[in-house]
Short mmCIF file of C-alpha atoms in Angstrom, two decimals:
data_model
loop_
_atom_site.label_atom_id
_atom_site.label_comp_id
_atom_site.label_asym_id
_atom_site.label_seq_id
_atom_site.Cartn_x
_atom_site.Cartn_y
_atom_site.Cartn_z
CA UNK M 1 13.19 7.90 -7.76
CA UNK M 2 13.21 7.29 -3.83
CA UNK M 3 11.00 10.41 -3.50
CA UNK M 4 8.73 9.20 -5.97
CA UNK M 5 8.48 5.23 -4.55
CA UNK M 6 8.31 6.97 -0.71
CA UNK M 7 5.54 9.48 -2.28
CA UNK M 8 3.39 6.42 -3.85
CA UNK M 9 3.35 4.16 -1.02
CA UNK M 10 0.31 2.74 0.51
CA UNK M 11 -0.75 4.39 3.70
CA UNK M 12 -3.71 1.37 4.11
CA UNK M 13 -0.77 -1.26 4.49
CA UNK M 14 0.79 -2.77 7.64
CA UNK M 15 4.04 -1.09 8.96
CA UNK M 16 6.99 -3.70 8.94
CA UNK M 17 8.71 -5.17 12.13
CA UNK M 18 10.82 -1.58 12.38
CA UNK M 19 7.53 0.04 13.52
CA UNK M 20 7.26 2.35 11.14
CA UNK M 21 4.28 2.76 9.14
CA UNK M 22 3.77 3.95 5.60
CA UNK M 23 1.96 7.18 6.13
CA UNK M 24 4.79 8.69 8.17
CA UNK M 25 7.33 7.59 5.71
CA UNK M 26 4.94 9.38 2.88
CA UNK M 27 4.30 12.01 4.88
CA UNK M 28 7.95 12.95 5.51
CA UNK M 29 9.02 12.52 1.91
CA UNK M 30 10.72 15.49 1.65
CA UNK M 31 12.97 14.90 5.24
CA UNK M 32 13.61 11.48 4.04
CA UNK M 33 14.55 11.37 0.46
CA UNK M 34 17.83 12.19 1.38
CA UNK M 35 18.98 10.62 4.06
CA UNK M 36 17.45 7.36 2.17
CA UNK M 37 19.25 8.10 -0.87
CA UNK M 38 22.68 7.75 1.21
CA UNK M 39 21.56 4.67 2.58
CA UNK M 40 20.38 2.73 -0.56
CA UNK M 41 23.45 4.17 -2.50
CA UNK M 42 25.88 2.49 0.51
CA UNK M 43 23.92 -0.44 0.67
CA UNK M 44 24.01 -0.78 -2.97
CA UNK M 45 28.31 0.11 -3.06
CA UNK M 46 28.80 -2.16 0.11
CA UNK M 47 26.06 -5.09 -0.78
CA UNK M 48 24.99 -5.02 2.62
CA UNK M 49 21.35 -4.51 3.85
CA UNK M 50 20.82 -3.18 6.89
CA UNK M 51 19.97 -5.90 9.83
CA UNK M 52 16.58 -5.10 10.65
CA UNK M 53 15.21 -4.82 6.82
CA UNK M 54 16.43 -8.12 5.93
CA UNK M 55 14.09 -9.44 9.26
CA UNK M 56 10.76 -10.53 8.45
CA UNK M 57 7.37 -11.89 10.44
CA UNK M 58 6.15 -14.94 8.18
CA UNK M 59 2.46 -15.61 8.63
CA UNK M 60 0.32 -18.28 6.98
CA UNK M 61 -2.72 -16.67 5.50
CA UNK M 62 -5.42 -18.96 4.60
CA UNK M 63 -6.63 -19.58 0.63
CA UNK M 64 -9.23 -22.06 0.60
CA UNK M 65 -10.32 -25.57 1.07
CA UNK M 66 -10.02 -27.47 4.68
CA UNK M 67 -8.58 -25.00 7.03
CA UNK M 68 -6.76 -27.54 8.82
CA UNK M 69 -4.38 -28.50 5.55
CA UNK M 70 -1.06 -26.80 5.70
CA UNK M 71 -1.33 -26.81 2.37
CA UNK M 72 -4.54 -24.41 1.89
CA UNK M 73 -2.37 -21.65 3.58
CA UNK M 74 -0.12 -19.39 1.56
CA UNK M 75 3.21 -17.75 4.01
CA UNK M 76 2.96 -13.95 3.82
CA UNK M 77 6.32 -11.99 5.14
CA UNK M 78 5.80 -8.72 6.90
CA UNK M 79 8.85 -6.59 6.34
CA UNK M 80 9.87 -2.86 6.93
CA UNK M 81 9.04 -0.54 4.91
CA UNK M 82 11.97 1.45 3.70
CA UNK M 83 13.55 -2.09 3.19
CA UNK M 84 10.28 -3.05 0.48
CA UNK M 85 11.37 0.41 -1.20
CA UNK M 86 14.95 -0.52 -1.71
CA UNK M 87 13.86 -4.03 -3.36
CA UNK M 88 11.46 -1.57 -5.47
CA UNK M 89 14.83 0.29 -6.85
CA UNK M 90 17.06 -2.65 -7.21
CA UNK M 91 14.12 -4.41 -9.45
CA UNK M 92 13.59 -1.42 -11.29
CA UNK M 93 17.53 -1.39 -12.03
CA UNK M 94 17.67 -5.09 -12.64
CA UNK M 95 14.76 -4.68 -15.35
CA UNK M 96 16.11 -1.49 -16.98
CA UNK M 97 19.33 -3.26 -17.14
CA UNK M 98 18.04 -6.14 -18.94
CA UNK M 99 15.53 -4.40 -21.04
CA UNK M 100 18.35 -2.00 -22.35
CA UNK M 101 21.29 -4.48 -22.82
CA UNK M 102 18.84 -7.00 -24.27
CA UNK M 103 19.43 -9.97 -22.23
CA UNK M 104 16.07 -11.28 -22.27
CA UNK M 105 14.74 -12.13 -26.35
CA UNK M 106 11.36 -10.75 -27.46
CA UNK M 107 9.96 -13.89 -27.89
CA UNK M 108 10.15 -14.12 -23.54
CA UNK M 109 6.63 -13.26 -22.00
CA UNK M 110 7.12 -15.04 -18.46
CA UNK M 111 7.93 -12.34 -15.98
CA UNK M 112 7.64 -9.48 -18.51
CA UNK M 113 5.47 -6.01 -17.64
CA UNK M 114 3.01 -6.49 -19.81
CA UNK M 115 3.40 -10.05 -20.73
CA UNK M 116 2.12 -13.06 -19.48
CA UNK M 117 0.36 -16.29 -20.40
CA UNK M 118 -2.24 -14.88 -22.99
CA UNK M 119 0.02 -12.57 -24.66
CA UNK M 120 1.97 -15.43 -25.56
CA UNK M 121 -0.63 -17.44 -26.78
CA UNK M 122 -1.91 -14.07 -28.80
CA UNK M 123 1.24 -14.16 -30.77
CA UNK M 124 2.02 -18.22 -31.10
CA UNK M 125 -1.26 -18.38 -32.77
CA UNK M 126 -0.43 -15.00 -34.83
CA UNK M 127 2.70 -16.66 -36.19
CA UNK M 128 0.75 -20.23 -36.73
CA UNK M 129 -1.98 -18.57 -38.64
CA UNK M 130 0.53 -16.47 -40.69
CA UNK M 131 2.46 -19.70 -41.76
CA UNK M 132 -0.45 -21.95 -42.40
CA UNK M 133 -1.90 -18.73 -44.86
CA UNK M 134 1.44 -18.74 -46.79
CA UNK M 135 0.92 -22.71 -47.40
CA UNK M 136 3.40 -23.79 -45.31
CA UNK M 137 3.30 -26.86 -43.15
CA UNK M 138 2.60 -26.46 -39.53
CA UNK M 139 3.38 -29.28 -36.59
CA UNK M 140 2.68 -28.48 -33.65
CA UNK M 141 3.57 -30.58 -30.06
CA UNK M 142 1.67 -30.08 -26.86
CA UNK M 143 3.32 -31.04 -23.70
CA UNK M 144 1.51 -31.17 -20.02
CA UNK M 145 3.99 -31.32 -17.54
CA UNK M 146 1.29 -31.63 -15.01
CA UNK M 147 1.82 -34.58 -11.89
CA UNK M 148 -1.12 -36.65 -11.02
CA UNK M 149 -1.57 -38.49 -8.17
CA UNK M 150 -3.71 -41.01 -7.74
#
């Protein structure tokens, strides 16, 4: 797995605080599989991260609108590298974890590969149709949680 995450990383991205960039990591996959593995497997037994991936260089990027709201800037963290690959592992484990053991129901689309928004109004209206074809009686209850201000 780490040779295949260090294999598939961008080379066009930034490197991290660390200095190191990308395209040596993927260009030394098969030096630093190894010595990777060790270090993910510790920091996984000891729950410890090492210092310098947990540092990070927060800078606001700008979306839209007037550039001098705070608010029309989104924070973007730089981080290191090899640090971005061990979050890569420890989501794939969390989501294989609750995939397998079931923890999350079906019926979940929110922060599901391959589910989102439309998917679950694809299958809300699949189940509506289906009960208003077999006669039954169908209420349904729209809630916007949405603030205004005015």
């Amino acid at each position: 797995m780490v040779s295949d995450l260090l294999y598939h990383l961008d080379t066009h991205k930034s490197m991290g605080l660390d200095g190191i960039h990308p395209r040596v990591l993927r260009e030394l996959v098969e030096v630093l599989t190894k010595p990777f593995s060790i270090i993910y497997q510790q920091s996984w037994l000891t729950r410890e991260v090492p210092v310098d991936w947990r540092l990070a260089n927060v800078m606001p990027i700008y979306k839209k609108g007037w550039k001098e709201d705070p608010g029309n800037y989104r924070p973007v963290s730089l981080t290191s590298v090899p640090g971005n690959v061990m979050e890569q592992i420890i989501v794939s484990a969390i989501t294989w974890h609750i995939q397998n053991n079931q923890v999350i129901r079906p019926s979940q689309h929110g922060f599901m590969k391959g589910r989102c928004c439309l998917t679950n109004l694809i299958s809300f209206h699949d189940k509506m149709t289906c009960l208003v074809e077999e006669g039954k009686a169908v209420d349904v209850v729209c809630l916007d949680f949405t603030t205004y201000y005015f």
